[in-house]
Coordinates of C-alpha atoms and ligand atoms in Angstrom, one line a residue:
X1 CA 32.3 38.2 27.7
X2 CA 31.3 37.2 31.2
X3 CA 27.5 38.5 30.7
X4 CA 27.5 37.1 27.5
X5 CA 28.6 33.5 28.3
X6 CA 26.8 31.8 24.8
X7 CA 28.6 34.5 22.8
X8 CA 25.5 35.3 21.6
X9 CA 26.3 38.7 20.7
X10 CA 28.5 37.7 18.3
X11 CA 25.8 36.1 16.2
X12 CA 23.8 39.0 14.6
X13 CA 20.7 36.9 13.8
X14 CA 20.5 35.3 17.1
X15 CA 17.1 36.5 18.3
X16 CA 15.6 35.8 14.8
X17 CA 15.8 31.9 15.3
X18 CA 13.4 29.7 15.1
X19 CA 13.3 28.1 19.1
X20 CA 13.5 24.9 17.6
X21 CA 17.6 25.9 16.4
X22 CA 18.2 26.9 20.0
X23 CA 18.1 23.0 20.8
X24 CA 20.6 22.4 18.1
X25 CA 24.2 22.1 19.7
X26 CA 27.3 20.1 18.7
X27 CA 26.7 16.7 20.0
X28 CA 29.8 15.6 22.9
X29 CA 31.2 13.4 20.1
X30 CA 31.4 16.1 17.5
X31 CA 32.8 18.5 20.0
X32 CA 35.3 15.8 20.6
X33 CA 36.0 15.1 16.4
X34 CA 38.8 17.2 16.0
X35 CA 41.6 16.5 19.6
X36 CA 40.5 12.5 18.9
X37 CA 41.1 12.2 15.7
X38 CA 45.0 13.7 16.5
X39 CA 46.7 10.5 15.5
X40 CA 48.3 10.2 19.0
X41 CA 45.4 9.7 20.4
X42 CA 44.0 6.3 20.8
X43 CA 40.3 6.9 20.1
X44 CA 38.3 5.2 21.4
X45 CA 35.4 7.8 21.1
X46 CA 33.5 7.4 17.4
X47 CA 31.4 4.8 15.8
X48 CA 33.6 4.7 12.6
X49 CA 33.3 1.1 11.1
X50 CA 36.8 -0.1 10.3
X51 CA 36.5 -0.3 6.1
X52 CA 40.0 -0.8 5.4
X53 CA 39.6 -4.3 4.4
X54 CA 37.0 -3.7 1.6
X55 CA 38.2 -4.2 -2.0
X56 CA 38.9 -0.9 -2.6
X57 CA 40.5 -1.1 -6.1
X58 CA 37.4 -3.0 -7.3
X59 CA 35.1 -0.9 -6.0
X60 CA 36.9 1.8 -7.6
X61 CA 36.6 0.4 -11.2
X62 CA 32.9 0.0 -10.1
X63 CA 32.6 3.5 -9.8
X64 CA 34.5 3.8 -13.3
X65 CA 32.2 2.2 -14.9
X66 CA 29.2 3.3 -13.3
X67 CA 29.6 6.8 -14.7
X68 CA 31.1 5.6 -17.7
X69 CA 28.5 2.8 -18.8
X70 CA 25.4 4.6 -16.5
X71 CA 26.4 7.9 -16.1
X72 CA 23.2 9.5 -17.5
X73 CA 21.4 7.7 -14.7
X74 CA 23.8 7.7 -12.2
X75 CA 24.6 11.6 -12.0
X76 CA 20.6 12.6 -13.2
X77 CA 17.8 13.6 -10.2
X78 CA 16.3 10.1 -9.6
X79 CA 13.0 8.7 -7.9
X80 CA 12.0 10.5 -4.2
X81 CA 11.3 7.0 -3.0
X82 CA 15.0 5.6 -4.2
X83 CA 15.9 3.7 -6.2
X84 CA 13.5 0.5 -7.2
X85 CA 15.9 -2.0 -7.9
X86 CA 17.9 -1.3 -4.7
X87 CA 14.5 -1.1 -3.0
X88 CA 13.9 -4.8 -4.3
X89 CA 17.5 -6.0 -3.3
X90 CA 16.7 -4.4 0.4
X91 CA 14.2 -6.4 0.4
X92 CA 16.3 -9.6 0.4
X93 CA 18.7 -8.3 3.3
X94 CA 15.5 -7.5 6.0
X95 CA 14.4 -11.2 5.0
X96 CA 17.7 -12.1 7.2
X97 CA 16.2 -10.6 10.3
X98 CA 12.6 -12.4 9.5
X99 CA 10.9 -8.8 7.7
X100 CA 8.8 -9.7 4.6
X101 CA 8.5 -6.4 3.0
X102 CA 7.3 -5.1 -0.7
X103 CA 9.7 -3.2 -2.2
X104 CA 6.6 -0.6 -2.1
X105 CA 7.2 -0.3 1.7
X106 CA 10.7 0.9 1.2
X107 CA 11.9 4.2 1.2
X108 CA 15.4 4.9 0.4
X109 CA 17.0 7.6 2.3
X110 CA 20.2 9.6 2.9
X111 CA 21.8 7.2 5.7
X112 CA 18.9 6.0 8.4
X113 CA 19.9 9.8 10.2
X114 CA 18.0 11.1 7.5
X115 CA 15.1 8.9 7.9
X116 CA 15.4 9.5 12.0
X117 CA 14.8 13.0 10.7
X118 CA 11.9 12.3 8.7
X119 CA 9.7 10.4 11.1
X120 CA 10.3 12.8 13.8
X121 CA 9.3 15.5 11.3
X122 CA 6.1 13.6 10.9
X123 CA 5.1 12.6 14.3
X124 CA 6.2 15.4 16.3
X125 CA 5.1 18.8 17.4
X126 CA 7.0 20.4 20.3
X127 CA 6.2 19.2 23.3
X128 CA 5.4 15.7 21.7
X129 CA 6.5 12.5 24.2
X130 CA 9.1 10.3 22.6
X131 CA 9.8 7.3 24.6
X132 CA 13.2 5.9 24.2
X133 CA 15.9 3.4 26.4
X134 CA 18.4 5.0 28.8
X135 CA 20.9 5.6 27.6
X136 CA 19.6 6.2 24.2
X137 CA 21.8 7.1 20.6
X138 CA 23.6 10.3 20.6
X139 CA 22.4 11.4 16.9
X140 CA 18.5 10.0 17.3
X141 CA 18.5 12.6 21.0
X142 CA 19.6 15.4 18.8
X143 CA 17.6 15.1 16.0
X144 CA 14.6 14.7 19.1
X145 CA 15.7 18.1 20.6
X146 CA 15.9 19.8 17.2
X147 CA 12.0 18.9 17.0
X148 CA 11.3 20.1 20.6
X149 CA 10.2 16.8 21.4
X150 CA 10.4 15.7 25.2
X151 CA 12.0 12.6 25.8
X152 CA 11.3 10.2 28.8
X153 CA 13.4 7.5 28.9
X154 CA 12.7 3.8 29.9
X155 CA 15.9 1.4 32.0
X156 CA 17.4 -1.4 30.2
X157 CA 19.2 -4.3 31.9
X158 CA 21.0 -7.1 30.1
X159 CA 18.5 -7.9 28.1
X160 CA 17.8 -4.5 26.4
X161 CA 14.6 -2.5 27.2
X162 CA 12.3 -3.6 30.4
X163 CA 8.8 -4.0 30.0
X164 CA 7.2 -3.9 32.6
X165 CA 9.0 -0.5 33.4
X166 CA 8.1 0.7 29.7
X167 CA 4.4 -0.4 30.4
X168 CA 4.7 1.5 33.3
X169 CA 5.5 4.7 31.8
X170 CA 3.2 4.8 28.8
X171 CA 0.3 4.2 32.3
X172 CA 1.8 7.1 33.5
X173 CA 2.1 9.5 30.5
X174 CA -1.5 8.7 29.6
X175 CA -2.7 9.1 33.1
X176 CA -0.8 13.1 32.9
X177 CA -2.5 13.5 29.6
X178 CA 0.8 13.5 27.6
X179 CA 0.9 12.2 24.0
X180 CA 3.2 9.7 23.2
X181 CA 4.1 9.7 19.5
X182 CA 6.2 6.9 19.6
X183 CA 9.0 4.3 21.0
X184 CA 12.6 5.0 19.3
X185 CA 14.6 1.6 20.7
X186 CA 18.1 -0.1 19.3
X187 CA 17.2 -3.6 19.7
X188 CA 20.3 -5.0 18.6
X189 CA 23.6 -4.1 19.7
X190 CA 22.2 -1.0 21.2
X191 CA 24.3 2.2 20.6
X192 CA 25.3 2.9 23.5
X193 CA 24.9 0.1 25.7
X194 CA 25.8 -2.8 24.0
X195 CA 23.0 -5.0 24.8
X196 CA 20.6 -6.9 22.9
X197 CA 16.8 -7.1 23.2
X198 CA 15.9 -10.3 24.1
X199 CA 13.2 -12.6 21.7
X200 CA 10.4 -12.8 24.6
X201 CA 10.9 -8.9 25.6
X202 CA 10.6 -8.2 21.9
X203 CA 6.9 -10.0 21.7
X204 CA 6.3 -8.1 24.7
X205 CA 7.3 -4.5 23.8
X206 CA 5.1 -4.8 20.7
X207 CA 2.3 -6.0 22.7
X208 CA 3.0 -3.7 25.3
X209 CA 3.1 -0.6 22.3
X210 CA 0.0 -1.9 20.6
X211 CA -1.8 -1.8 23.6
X212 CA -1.0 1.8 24.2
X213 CA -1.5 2.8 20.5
X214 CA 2.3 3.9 20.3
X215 CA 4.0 3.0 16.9
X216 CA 7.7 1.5 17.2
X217 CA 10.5 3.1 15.4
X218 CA 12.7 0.4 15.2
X219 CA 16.0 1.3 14.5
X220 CA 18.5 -1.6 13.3
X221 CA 22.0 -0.7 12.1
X222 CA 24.1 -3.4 13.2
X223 CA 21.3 -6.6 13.3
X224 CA 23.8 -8.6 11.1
X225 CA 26.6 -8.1 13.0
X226 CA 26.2 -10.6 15.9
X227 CA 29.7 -12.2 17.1
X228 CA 28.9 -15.5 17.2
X229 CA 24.8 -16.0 17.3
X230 CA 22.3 -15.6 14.6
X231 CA 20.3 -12.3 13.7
X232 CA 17.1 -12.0 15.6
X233 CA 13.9 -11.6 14.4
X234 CA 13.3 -7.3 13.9
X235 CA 9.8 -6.3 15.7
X236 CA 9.0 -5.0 12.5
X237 CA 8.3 -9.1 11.2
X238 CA 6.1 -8.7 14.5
X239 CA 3.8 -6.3 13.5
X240 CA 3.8 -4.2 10.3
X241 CA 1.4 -1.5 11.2
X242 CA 2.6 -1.0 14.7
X243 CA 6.4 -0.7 13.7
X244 CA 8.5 2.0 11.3
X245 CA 12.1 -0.2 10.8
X246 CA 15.1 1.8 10.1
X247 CA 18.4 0.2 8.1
X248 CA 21.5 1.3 6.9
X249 CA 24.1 0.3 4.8
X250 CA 27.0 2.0 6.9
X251 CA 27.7 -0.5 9.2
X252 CA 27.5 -3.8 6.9
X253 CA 29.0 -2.2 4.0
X254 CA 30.2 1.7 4.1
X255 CA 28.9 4.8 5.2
X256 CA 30.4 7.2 2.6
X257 CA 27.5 6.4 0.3
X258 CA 25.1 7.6 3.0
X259 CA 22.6 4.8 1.9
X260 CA 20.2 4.1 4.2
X261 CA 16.3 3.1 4.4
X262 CA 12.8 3.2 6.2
X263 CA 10.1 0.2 5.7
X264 CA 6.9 2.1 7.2
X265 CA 2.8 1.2 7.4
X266 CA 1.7 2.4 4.1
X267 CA 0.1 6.2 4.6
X268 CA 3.4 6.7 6.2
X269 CA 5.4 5.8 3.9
X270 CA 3.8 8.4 1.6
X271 CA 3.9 10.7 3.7
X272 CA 8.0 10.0 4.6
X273 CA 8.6 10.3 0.6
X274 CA 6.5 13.6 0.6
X275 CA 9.0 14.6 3.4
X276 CA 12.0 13.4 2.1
X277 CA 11.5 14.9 -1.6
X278 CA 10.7 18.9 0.4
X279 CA 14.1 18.1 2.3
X280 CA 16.4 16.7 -0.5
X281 CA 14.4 15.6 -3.8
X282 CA 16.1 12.8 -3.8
X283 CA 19.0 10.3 -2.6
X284 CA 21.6 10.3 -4.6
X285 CA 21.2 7.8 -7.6
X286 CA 25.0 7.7 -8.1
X287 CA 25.2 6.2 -4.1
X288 CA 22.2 4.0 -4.9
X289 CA 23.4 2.2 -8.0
X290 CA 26.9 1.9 -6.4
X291 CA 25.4 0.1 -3.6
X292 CA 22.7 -2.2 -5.9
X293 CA 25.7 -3.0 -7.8
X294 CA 28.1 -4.2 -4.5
X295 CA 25.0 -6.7 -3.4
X296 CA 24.3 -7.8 -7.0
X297 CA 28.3 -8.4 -7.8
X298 CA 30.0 -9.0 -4.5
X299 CA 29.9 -11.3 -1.6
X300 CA 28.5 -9.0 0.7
X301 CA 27.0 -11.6 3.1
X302 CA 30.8 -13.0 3.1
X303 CA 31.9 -9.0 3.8
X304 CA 29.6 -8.9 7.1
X305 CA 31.1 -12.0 8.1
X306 CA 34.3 -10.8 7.5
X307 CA 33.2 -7.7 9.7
X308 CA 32.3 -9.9 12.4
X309 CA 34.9 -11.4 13.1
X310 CA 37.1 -8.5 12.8
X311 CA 35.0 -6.4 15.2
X312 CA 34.6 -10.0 17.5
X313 CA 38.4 -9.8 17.7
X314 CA 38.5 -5.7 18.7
X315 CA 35.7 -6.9 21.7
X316 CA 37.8 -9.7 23.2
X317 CA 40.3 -6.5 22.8
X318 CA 39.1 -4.4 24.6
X319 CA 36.9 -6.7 27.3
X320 CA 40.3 -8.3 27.8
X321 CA 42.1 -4.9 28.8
X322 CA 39.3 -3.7 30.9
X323 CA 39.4 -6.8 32.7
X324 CA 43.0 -6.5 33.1
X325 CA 43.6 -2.5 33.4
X326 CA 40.1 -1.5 35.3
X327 CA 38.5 -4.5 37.0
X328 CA 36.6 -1.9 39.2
X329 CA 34.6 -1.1 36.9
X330 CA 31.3 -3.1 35.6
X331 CA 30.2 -3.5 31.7
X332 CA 28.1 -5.8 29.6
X333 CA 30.2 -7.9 27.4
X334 CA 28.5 -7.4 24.1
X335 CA 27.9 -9.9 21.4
X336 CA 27.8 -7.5 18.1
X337 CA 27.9 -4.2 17.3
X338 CA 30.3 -1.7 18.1
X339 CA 30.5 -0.2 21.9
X340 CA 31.2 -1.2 25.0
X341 CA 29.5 0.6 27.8
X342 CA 31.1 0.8 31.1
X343 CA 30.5 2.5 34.8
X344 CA 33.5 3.9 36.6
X345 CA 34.1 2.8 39.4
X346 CA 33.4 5.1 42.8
X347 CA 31.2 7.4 41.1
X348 CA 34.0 8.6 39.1
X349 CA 32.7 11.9 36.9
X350 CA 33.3 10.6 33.1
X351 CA 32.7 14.1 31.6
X352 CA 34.9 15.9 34.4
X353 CA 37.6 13.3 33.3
X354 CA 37.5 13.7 29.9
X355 CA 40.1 16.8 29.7
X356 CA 42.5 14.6 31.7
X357 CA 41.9 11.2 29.5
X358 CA 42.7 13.3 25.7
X359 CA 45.6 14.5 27.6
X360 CA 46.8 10.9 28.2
X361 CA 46.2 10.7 24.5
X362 CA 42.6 8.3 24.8
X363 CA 39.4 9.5 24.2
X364 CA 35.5 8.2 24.7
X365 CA 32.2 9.7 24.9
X366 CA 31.1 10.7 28.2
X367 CA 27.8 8.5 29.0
X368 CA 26.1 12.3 29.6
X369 CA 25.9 12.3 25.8
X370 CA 23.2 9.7 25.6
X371 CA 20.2 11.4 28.0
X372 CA 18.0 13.4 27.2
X373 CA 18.3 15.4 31.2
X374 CA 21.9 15.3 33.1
X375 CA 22.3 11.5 33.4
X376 CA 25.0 9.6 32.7
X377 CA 28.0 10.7 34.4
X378 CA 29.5 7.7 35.7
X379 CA 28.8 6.1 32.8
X380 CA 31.4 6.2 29.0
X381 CA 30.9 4.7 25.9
X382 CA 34.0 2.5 24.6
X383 CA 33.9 2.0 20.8
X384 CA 36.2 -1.0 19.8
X385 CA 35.3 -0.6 16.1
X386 CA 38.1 1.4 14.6
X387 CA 41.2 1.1 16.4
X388 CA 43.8 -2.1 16.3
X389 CA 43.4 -4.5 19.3
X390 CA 46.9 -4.0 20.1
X391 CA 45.5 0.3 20.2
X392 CA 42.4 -0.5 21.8
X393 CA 44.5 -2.3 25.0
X394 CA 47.1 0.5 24.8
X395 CA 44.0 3.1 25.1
X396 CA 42.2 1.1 27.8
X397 CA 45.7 0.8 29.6
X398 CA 46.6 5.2 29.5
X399 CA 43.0 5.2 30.7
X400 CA 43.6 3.1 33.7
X401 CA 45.8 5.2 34.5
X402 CA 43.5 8.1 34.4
X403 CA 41.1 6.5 36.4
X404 CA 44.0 5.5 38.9
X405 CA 45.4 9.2 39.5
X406 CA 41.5 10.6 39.8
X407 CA 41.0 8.1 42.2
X408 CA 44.1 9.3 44.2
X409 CA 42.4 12.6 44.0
X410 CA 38.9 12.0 45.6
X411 CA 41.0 10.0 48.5
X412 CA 43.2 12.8 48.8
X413 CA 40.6 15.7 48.4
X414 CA 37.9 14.1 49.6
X415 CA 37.1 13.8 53.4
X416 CA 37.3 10.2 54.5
X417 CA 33.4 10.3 55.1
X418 CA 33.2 11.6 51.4
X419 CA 35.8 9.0 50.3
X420 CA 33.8 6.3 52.7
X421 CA 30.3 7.0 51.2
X422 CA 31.3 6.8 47.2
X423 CA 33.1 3.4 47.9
X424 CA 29.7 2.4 49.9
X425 CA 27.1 4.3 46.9
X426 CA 29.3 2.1 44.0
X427 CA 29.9 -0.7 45.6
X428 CA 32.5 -3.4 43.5
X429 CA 31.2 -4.9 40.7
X430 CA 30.3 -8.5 40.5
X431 CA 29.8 -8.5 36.7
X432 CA 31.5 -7.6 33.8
Ligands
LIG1 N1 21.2 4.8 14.4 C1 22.1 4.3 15.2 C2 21.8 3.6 16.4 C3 23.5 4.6 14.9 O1 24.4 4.1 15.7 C4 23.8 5.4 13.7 C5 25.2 5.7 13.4 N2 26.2 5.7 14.3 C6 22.7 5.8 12.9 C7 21.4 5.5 13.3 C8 23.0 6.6 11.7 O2 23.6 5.8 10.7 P1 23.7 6.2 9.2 O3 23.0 7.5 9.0 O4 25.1 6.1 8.8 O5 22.8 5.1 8.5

């Protein structure tokens, strides 16, 4: 195999693929799925939202009844644009983050990875400039690639995505002739960095956009689930031609019914249902009505507040153990969301580690996962959304330990100079 390192001849209908399904390859976290998920392993690798404490056996009889009362709706081909009395009751959940939308605006979709999918489908043709923050969500880089977009990513700091380096850029692009089809940015509770976009740089960034004639893609999973502040306002109550606004259902209620939406400008919009119907006719009306149903006859705004301070409780978890276990090492502490995104200390490799970490039973996500080019290796995602605090400070305590012994190897196998100049290049933090 050594002159056939892909495998490729393996594959009998390699050479007839389209380029674009060369730039498809398991992401690092699905590559990771199966050894994490081993139960003794403390994962602290996926973005699964911790659902055990919905009301299962009510939802269930939901269900029940749905088919049973409904079913002829429920299991029939329903509208490409979703469902209209969901689309009405989404309506009432953007008006938390500020959006006033029509339930015209709304187009339901198969989780917000579908509509990713869709408005990339739209804007770009390979070679296309998508601008998006560094480091930037695993799932939204793939579906990028699988278009043959190029992505050039803009620094955040604290405060989410930097202007005047964004301003910068889109200069620049324009002065090489590239065409920028649009900005894809987290604002809150960015996956994977944790941070939140600030309300001044949000004003500016859609300035900054309009001024360049870029569209936003705005894309908003976990707005509503701020620790202990309230939601921001979205861009897309900014500006609601300059702004396509992605939400989801997976984070504030649960992802198994792949319910998610886009609120676009109006051509748009037609255009996203035209693309959604030639990919899948339809979301499913069975997930839809199940969902319409849970806002219409549960607390749900009690359930998010219920997931906040569950996932509130896993942060000062695992922000705790860090600061116990691996001081060295510097993160943002964030207020929502789900991840915690941390640099090793010393210029520690976290994809080279990775091997050594699942064999002290913890995993993560290498921070290489979320570039576009071969950034990010000192860098690892922590998720503290799934595990049990007391897991979460076991997994940050075996991977102290991993960090320790690697450590001991650079001193050891290092020179001294070599040894000398990473302590100089990563100098301690002084914020965490
Ligand atoms: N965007 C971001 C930033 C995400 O973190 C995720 C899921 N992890 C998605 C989109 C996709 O979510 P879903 O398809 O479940 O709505």
């Amino acid at each position: 195999m050594s002159d056939d390192p892909q495998g490729t001849r393996l594959d009998r209908w390699y050479s007839r693929y389209a380029s674009r399904a060369h730039a498809m390859r398991a992401s690092e976290i699905r590559a990771l799925f199966s050894v994490a998920n081993r139960p003794e392993v403390v994962s602290l690798a996926g973005g699964m939202p911790n659902i055990s404490g919905l009301p299962l056996a009510q939802l269930a009889d939901t269900s029940a009844r749905l088919v049973r009362d409904f079913g002829e709706v429920a299991l029939q081909y329903g509208s490409g644009q979703g469902d209209e009395t969901l689309r009405e009751q989404i309506t009432e959940v953007m008006a938390l983050e500020g959006i006033s939308a029509h339930p015209d605006d709304i187009v339901v979709t198969t989780g917000s990875q579908q509509a990713l999918d869709l408005v990339t489908r739209i804007f770009i043709d390979p070679g296309d400039v998508v601008v998006a923050e560094a480091p930037s969500y695993v799932g939204a880089l793939g579906v990028f690639r699988a278009h043959e977009a190029d992505v050039v990513h803009v620094s955040m700091d604290a405060d989410g995505l930097i202007p005047d380096e964004l301003d910068a850029t889109l200069t620049r692009l324009a002065a090489e002739g590239r065409t920028v089809k649009f900005l894809y940015t987290v604002p809150n509770f960015h996956n994977p960095a944790g941070v939140t976009l600030s309300l001044e740089r949000r004003r500016k960034v859609v300035e900054i956009c309009d001024r360049h004639d870029v569209l936003i893609l705005e894309d908003n999973p976990y707005g509503l689930l701020g620790f202990d502040s309230e939601p921001l306002p979205a861009m897309r109550s900014m500006s609601e031609d300059g702004v396509i606004y992605l939400g989801s259902f997976s984070k504030t209620f649960a992802p198994g019914y792949r319910v998610g939406w886009a609120v676009a400008p109006h051509a748009v919009r037609e255009k996203l249902v035209l693309a959604s119907e030639s990919a899948i006719l339809c979301p499913s009306n069975a997930s839809q009505m199940s969902i319409s149903h849970y806002l219409e006859h549960y607390d749900w705004v009690g359930q998010i507040k219920n997931y906040r301070e569950q996932y509130r409780e896993r942060r000062d978890a695992m922000v705790g153990a860090l600061e116990e276990y691996i001081p060295d090492a510097t993160w943002n502490t964030p207020q929502g969301g789900f991840y915690v995104w941390v640099k090793l200390p010393y210029g520690l490799d976290a994809r080279e580690m990775l091997p050594r970490a699942v064999t002290a039973r913890v995993a993560y996500v290498a921070g290489t996962a979320f570039f576009f080019g071969d950034e990010g290796h000192d860098h690892m995602r922590l998720s503290f959304c799934y595990p049990s605090p007391e897991r979460i400070e076991e997994g940050v305590r075996r991977l102290a330990g991993v960090v320790n012994a690697e450590l001991e190897t650079v001193s050891i196998f290092g020179t001294a100079g070599e040894t000398r100049q990473r302590l100089v290049d990563f100098p301690s933090p002084d914020v965490s």
